[in-house]
Tab-separated table of C-alpha atoms in Angstrom:
chain	number	residue	atom	x	y	z
A	1	MET	CA	85.434	83.950	96.128
A	2	ARG	CA	87.403	80.993	94.702
A	3	HIS	CA	88.316	79.236	97.970
A	4	LEU	CA	87.656	79.760	101.686
A	5	LEU	CA	90.989	79.338	103.446
A	6	SER	CA	91.012	81.977	106.173
A	7	ALA	CA	88.572	84.262	107.946
A	8	GLY	CA	91.106	86.997	107.320
A	9	ASP	CA	90.585	86.691	103.556
A	10	LEU	CA	86.967	87.853	103.798
A	11	THR	CA	85.976	91.467	103.321
A	12	ARG	CA	83.130	92.928	105.345
A	13	ASP	CA	80.775	92.661	102.343
A	14	GLU	CA	81.778	89.048	101.589
A	15	ALA	CA	81.242	88.028	105.205
A	16	VAL	CA	77.846	89.733	105.359
A	17	LEU	CA	76.866	88.043	102.066
A	18	ILE	CA	77.678	84.631	103.560
A	19	LEU	CA	75.670	85.438	106.708
A	20	ASP	CA	72.707	86.663	104.637
A	21	THR	CA	72.846	83.565	102.433
A	22	ALA	CA	73.053	81.380	105.533
A	23	GLY	CA	69.879	83.048	106.792
A	24	GLN	CA	68.108	82.066	103.596
A	25	MET	CA	69.460	78.527	103.834
A	26	ALA	CA	68.301	78.288	107.443
A	27	ALA	CA	64.806	79.327	106.377
A	28	THR	CA	64.642	76.349	104.005
A	29	GLN	CA	65.612	73.996	106.814
A	30	ALA	CA	62.364	74.704	108.652
A	31	ARG	CA	60.406	73.155	105.782
A	32	GLU	CA	59.215	69.570	105.691
A	33	ILE	CA	61.457	68.834	102.697
A	34	LYS	CA	64.826	70.379	103.465
A	35	LYS	CA	66.719	69.409	100.328
A	36	LEU	CA	67.523	71.861	97.507
A	37	PRO	CA	68.634	70.804	93.992
A	38	THR	CA	71.204	73.603	93.767
A	39	LEU	CA	74.359	71.442	93.572
A	40	ARG	CA	72.901	68.413	91.818
A	41	GLY	CA	75.639	66.718	89.812
A	42	ARG	CA	78.447	68.320	91.803
A	43	THR	CA	80.839	66.290	93.972
A	44	VAL	CA	82.089	67.438	97.366
A	45	VAL	CA	84.938	65.522	99.028
A	46	ASN	CA	85.395	65.685	102.790
A	47	LEU	CA	89.131	65.108	103.165
A	48	PHE	CA	89.789	64.685	106.878
A	49	PHE	CA	93.297	63.958	108.124
A	50	GLU	CA	92.178	64.750	111.700
A	51	ASP	CA	89.280	63.237	113.597
A	52	SER	CA	86.294	65.553	113.874
A	53	THR	CA	82.918	63.883	113.815
A	54	ARG	CA	81.029	67.126	114.473
A	55	THR	CA	82.583	69.178	111.658
A	56	ARG	CA	82.602	66.352	109.116
A	57	ILE	CA	78.944	65.540	109.690
A	58	SER	CA	78.043	69.226	109.468
A	59	PHE	CA	79.770	69.602	106.084
A	60	GLU	CA	78.324	66.300	104.869
A	61	THR	CA	74.817	67.347	105.882
A	62	ALA	CA	75.230	70.749	104.234
A	63	ALA	CA	76.404	69.254	100.946
A	64	LYS	CA	73.643	66.636	100.893
A	65	ARG	CA	70.977	69.262	101.647
A	66	LEU	CA	72.165	70.974	98.446
A	67	SER	CA	71.918	67.640	96.559
A	68	ALA	CA	75.659	67.291	95.979
A	69	ASP	CA	77.319	63.887	95.803
A	70	VAL	CA	79.521	63.466	98.883
A	71	ILE	CA	82.686	61.406	99.296
A	72	ASN	CA	84.074	61.083	102.809
A	73	PHE	CA	87.795	60.408	103.010
A	74	SER	CA	89.463	59.690	106.338
A	75	ALA	CA	93.215	59.293	106.677
A	76	LYS	CA	92.746	56.428	109.103
A	77	GLY	CA	92.609	53.126	107.276
A	78	SER	CA	93.376	54.797	103.935
A	79	SER	CA	96.448	54.858	101.732
A	80	VAL	CA	97.644	57.842	103.761
A	81	SER	CA	98.376	55.484	106.634
A	82	LYS	CA	100.594	53.577	104.189
A	83	GLY	CA	102.575	56.703	103.361
A	84	GLU	CA	100.602	58.330	100.545
A	85	SER	CA	101.235	62.061	100.385
A	86	LEU	CA	98.730	64.917	100.327
A	87	LYS	CA	99.659	65.506	96.683
A	88	ASP	CA	98.924	61.939	95.610
A	89	THR	CA	95.670	61.920	97.567
A	90	ALA	CA	94.617	65.216	95.953
A	91	LEU	CA	95.491	63.966	92.461
A	92	THR	CA	93.404	60.853	93.075
A	93	LEU	CA	90.420	62.923	94.184
A	94	GLN	CA	90.841	65.241	91.202
A	95	ALA	CA	90.755	62.228	88.899
A	96	MET	CA	87.441	61.304	90.508
A	97	GLY	CA	86.018	64.695	89.549
A	98	ALA	CA	85.880	66.550	92.854
A	99	ASP	CA	84.256	69.968	92.456
A	100	ALA	CA	85.093	70.991	96.018
A	101	VAL	CA	87.438	69.632	98.665
A	102	VAL	CA	86.702	70.273	102.327
A	103	ILE	CA	89.989	69.641	104.093
A	104	ARG	CA	90.881	69.277	107.744
A	105	HIS	CA	94.557	68.738	108.481
A	106	GLN	CA	96.826	68.736	111.498
A	107	ALA	CA	99.377	70.884	109.661
A	108	SER	CA	98.809	74.632	109.497
A	109	GLY	CA	98.804	75.738	105.867
A	110	ALA	CA	97.774	72.417	104.292
A	111	PRO	CA	94.554	73.890	102.772
A	112	HIS	CA	96.570	76.774	101.278
A	113	THR	CA	99.012	74.308	99.741
A	114	LEU	CA	96.143	72.308	98.269
A	115	ALA	CA	94.475	75.432	96.852
A	116	THR	CA	97.599	76.877	95.253
A	117	SER	CA	99.500	73.790	94.123
A	118	GLY	CA	97.400	72.929	91.091
A	119	TRP	CA	96.765	69.429	92.460
A	120	THR	CA	93.009	70.027	92.347
A	121	HIS	CA	90.869	72.279	90.188
A	122	GLY	CA	87.990	72.393	92.646
A	123	ALA	CA	87.217	74.889	95.360
A	124	VAL	CA	89.028	74.309	98.642
A	125	VAL	CA	87.335	74.914	101.987
A	126	ASN	CA	89.430	74.960	105.143
A	127	ALA	CA	87.693	72.880	107.811
A	128	GLY	CA	90.481	73.478	110.326
A	129	ASP	CA	94.259	73.366	109.912
A	130	GLY	CA	96.632	72.965	112.838
A	131	THR	CA	96.420	75.938	115.169
A	132	HIS	CA	95.889	78.286	112.225
A	133	GLN	CA	92.315	78.753	110.972
A	134	HIS	CA	88.763	77.428	111.126
A	135	PRO	CA	86.834	79.997	109.060
A	136	THR	CA	83.428	78.291	108.900
A	137	GLN	CA	83.403	78.007	112.718
A	138	ALA	CA	83.972	81.765	112.930
A	139	LEU	CA	81.217	82.370	110.385
A	140	LEU	CA	78.710	80.235	112.280
A	141	ASP	CA	79.654	82.013	115.512
A	142	ALA	CA	79.116	85.393	113.834
A	143	TYR	CA	75.813	84.205	112.391
A	144	THR	CA	74.677	83.078	115.854
A	145	LEU	CA	75.718	86.387	117.427
A	146	ARG	CA	73.869	88.358	114.762
A	147	ARG	CA	70.705	86.323	115.266
A	148	HIS	CA	70.617	87.124	118.985
A	149	LEU	CA	72.232	90.521	119.340
A	150	VAL	CA	71.535	92.508	116.129
A	151	GLY	CA	68.178	93.876	115.102
A	152	ALA	CA	66.606	94.646	118.475
A	153	GLY	CA	67.816	91.444	120.068
A	154	GLY	CA	66.943	89.279	117.113
A	155	THR	CA	63.343	90.458	116.805
A	156	GLN	CA	64.009	92.402	113.593
A	157	ASP	CA	65.515	91.374	110.266
A	158	ALA	CA	69.314	91.690	110.459
A	159	THR	CA	69.938	91.092	106.742
A	160	GLY	CA	72.784	93.228	105.431
A	161	ARG	CA	74.000	94.172	108.892
A	162	ASP	CA	77.326	93.422	110.567
A	163	LEU	CA	78.242	93.219	114.276
A	164	ASP	CA	79.262	96.828	114.741
A	165	GLY	CA	79.299	97.900	118.387
A	166	LEU	CA	79.206	94.457	119.984
A	167	HIS	CA	81.778	93.404	122.575
A	168	VAL	CA	82.760	89.727	122.448
A	169	THR	CA	85.008	88.123	125.065
A	170	ILE	CA	86.860	84.945	124.069
A	171	VAL	CA	88.102	82.956	127.062
A	172	GLY	CA	90.541	80.083	127.477
A	173	ASP	CA	93.139	78.192	125.500
A	174	VAL	CA	93.921	80.827	122.876
A	175	LEU	CA	97.400	79.417	122.279
A	176	HIS	CA	96.187	76.216	120.630
A	177	SER	CA	92.935	77.593	119.209
A	178	ARG	CA	92.328	78.098	115.504
A	179	VAL	CA	88.776	79.067	116.515
A	180	ALA	CA	90.095	82.060	118.473
A	181	ARG	CA	92.365	83.186	115.634
A	182	SER	CA	89.554	82.957	113.081
A	183	ASN	CA	87.050	84.702	115.333
A	184	VAL	CA	89.343	87.601	116.171
A	185	GLN	CA	89.836	88.316	112.470
A	186	LEU	CA	86.218	87.901	111.398
A	187	LEU	CA	84.658	89.711	114.358
A	188	HIS	CA	87.040	92.627	113.803
A	189	THR	CA	86.104	92.698	110.106
A	190	LEU	CA	82.434	92.799	111.085
A	191	GLY	CA	82.967	95.714	113.478
A	192	ALA	CA	82.868	93.951	116.855
A	193	ARG	CA	85.313	94.638	119.690
A	194	VAL	CA	87.095	91.514	120.914
A	195	THR	CA	88.801	90.851	124.253
A	196	LEU	CA	90.863	87.702	124.736
A	197	VAL	CA	91.085	86.363	128.301
A	198	ALA	CA	93.523	83.575	129.195
A	199	PRO	CA	96.358	82.629	131.529
A	200	PRO	CA	99.606	84.251	130.323
A	201	THR	CA	100.924	80.813	129.352
A	202	LEU	CA	98.010	80.260	126.954
A	203	VAL	CA	98.386	83.576	125.123
A	204	PRO	CA	100.355	83.270	121.844
A	205	VAL	CA	103.553	85.205	121.210
A	206	GLY	CA	102.780	88.174	118.971
A	207	VAL	CA	99.175	88.552	120.110
A	208	GLU	CA	99.744	92.292	120.516
A	209	ALA	CA	99.572	92.546	116.716
A	210	TRP	CA	96.083	91.033	116.657
A	211	PRO	CA	93.109	93.431	116.388
A	212	CYS	CA	91.894	92.794	119.939
A	213	ASP	CA	92.497	93.515	123.623
A	214	VAL	CA	94.088	90.966	125.951
A	215	SER	CA	93.383	90.441	129.648
A	216	TYR	CA	94.400	87.848	132.214
A	217	ARG	CA	91.466	88.477	134.585
A	218	LEU	CA	88.039	87.223	133.542
A	219	ASP	CA	86.172	88.755	136.489
A	220	ASP	CA	87.510	92.221	135.648
A	221	VAL	CA	86.491	91.929	131.990
A	222	ILE	CA	82.979	90.839	132.941
A	223	ALA	CA	82.611	93.634	135.526
A	224	ASP	CA	84.162	96.460	133.502
A	225	GLY	CA	83.713	95.402	129.874
A	226	LYS	CA	80.094	94.248	130.111
A	227	PRO	CA	80.494	91.856	127.168
A	228	ASP	CA	77.523	91.146	124.926
A	229	ALA	CA	78.766	87.598	124.417
A	230	VAL	CA	81.231	85.235	126.069
A	231	MET	CA	82.820	82.545	123.923
A	232	MET	CA	84.427	79.771	125.967
A	233	LEU	CA	87.253	77.830	124.318
A	234	ARG	CA	87.880	74.151	124.869
A	235	VAL	CA	90.998	73.348	126.885
A	236	GLN	CA	92.816	71.162	124.384
A	237	ARG	CA	93.984	68.424	126.714
A	238	GLU	CA	95.344	66.361	123.829
A	239	ARG	CA	98.029	69.012	123.430
A	240	MET	CA	98.892	68.957	127.156
A	241	SER	CA	99.401	66.494	129.951
A	242	SER	CA	96.398	65.708	132.144
A	243	ALA	CA	97.461	68.378	134.649
A	244	GLY	CA	97.837	71.076	132.027
A	245	GLY	CA	101.305	70.260	130.748
A	246	GLY	CA	102.820	73.259	132.511
A	247	PHE	CA	100.353	75.688	130.975
A	248	PHE	CA	98.420	76.001	134.249
A	249	PRO	CA	98.994	74.605	137.748
A	250	SER	CA	95.947	72.339	137.939
A	251	PRO	CA	92.472	71.942	136.428
A	252	LEU	CA	90.962	73.300	139.662
A	253	GLU	CA	93.007	76.499	139.518
A	254	TYR	CA	92.169	76.948	135.842
A	255	THR	CA	88.470	76.629	136.614
A	256	ARG	CA	88.708	79.149	139.444
A	257	GLY	CA	90.432	81.704	137.246
A	258	TYR	CA	88.868	81.174	133.848
A	259	GLY	CA	85.876	78.836	134.074
A	260	LEU	CA	82.382	80.132	133.379
A	261	ASP	CA	80.157	79.133	136.296
A	262	ALA	CA	76.820	80.269	137.702
A	263	ARG	CA	78.373	83.188	139.597
A	264	ARG	CA	80.059	84.632	136.512
A	265	LEU	CA	76.987	83.899	134.403
A	266	ASP	CA	74.887	86.021	136.786
A	267	ALA	CA	77.424	88.840	136.532
A	268	LEU	CA	77.033	89.119	132.750
A	269	PRO	CA	74.649	91.694	131.255
A	270	GLU	CA	71.109	90.392	131.035
A	271	HIS	CA	71.149	90.145	127.231
A	272	ALA	CA	74.564	88.442	126.966
A	273	VAL	CA	74.818	85.002	125.354
A	274	VAL	CA	77.281	82.152	125.887
A	275	LEU	CA	78.975	80.296	123.025
A	276	HIS	CA	81.284	77.278	122.886
A	277	PRO	CA	82.654	75.596	119.733
A	278	GLY	CA	82.453	72.161	121.377
A	279	PRO	CA	83.083	69.575	122.473
A	280	MET	CA	82.856	70.943	126.018
A	281	ASN	CA	84.909	69.955	129.047
A	282	ARG	CA	82.146	70.341	131.615
A	283	GLY	CA	83.537	71.272	134.983
A	284	LEU	CA	86.743	72.678	133.468
A	285	GLU	CA	86.162	75.659	131.162
A	286	ILE	CA	82.390	75.690	131.651
A	287	SER	CA	80.112	74.426	134.406
A	288	ALA	CA	76.934	72.456	133.824
A	289	ASP	CA	74.962	75.477	135.092
A	290	ALA	CA	76.409	77.690	132.375
A	291	ALA	CA	76.338	75.075	129.618
A	292	ASP	CA	72.675	74.269	130.191
A	293	SER	CA	71.586	77.852	130.847
A	294	PRO	CA	68.901	79.401	128.588
A	295	ARG	CA	71.550	81.981	127.714
A	296	ALA	CA	73.790	79.306	126.209
A	297	VAL	CA	73.354	79.050	122.434
A	298	ILE	CA	75.735	76.129	122.061
A	299	VAL	CA	73.256	73.658	120.565
A	300	GLU	CA	71.971	76.337	118.212
A	301	GLN	CA	75.553	76.856	116.987
A	302	VAL	CA	75.501	73.279	115.677
A	303	ALA	CA	72.321	73.878	113.651
A	304	ASN	CA	73.625	77.205	112.391
A	305	GLY	CA	76.804	75.441	111.280
A	306	VAL	CA	74.858	73.469	108.678
A	307	ALA	CA	73.211	76.624	107.288
A	308	VAL	CA	76.510	78.499	107.143
A	309	ARG	CA	78.294	75.609	105.397
A	310	MET	CA	75.409	75.320	102.921
A	311	ALA	CA	75.898	79.013	102.196
A	312	VAL	CA	79.652	78.627	101.698
A	313	LEU	CA	79.292	75.648	99.346
A	314	TYR	CA	76.482	77.399	97.464
A	315	LEU	CA	78.501	80.574	96.947
A	316	LEU	CA	81.664	78.669	95.943
A	317	LEU	CA	80.085	76.135	93.598
A	318	ALA	CA	77.049	77.990	92.285
A	319	GLY	CA	78.640	81.419	92.179
A	320	GLY	CA	77.688	81.825	88.545
A	321	GLN	CA	74.014	81.630	89.404
A	322	PRO	CA	72.188	84.751	90.508
A	323	THR	CA	72.444	85.260	94.236
A	324	PRO	CA	68.968	85.330	95.776
A	325	ALA	CA	67.799	88.834	96.489
A	326	ALA	CA	67.508	89.842	100.120
A	327	GLY	CA	64.273	88.566	101.517
A	328	GLN	CA	63.718	86.157	98.629
A	329	PRO	CA	63.699	82.640	100.063
A	330	LEU	CA	65.815	80.120	98.208
A	331	SER	CA	62.902	77.730	98.490
A	332	ASN	CA	60.966	79.828	95.935
A	333	ARG	CA	63.706	79.343	93.372
A	334	SER	CA	64.984	75.878	93.646
A	335	ALA	CA	63.283	73.712	96.210
A	336	GLU	CA	62.265	70.270	95.165
């Protein structure tokens, strides 16, 4: 694996390897000293053209836990705001010796351009581009699902296993969601069945070609599909007017049709878990009852995000080193 640009680029074995490696990284994070010397001397640049405190901090934490040097670059207040292009920015970072560039950009395809243009020799990790892809979010979602739903409900070691047989329902603003696109591809690769649920106006053109089912009625999917997990998507208000921008009649009607509340939470199978990529619009796509329920694994997703991003950076930048054998903690090899 040279870059990580899309969840669709991953094979089943590559995705499982990342999840297994993330499990080993997570095990090191329970120790008193969490830092590993694995990427000492390497430089990771967080190149963010879009605001995202949560994702940037997660990548920064992951890189620092692996002892990499980290440079955070935000478009705001930089030369980009004065008209500098992506190419010139990339050439500048390359001159500074970047070994990996984590890029978030409002334009779909920007990470692919950076990876294939020759402007940087380092690995490129897509941290979210336009409405296209967010592969590490899909990986951390898959890791969280495997922890809870594979291996006798998480009580047995799930190393080496995929998500075969699980049914995951993704609900909400699919149209604007790179999280939904990435998850549909990765969950399908890992063997899960995916159902998208959204108002017709928030379903993308061409969705029939995606490897998933589509429904417009959340209550029917919960009653008939018995999903093992429900993933609520954020309603991206910044892409709409306050009333929904014509995508739905009103926030109240959206909540009635597609919000996860206590009634729908009770209707889910007993083992089902609730995910949300955050930040949440409480009272719109998810109620406080559902968000704070013991079945919600939303806070855990944040912690798992660090372990998954450590795994991605480790595999991209230390790929020449032997991959730890299954069951062999990384801490035995390289902890300091």
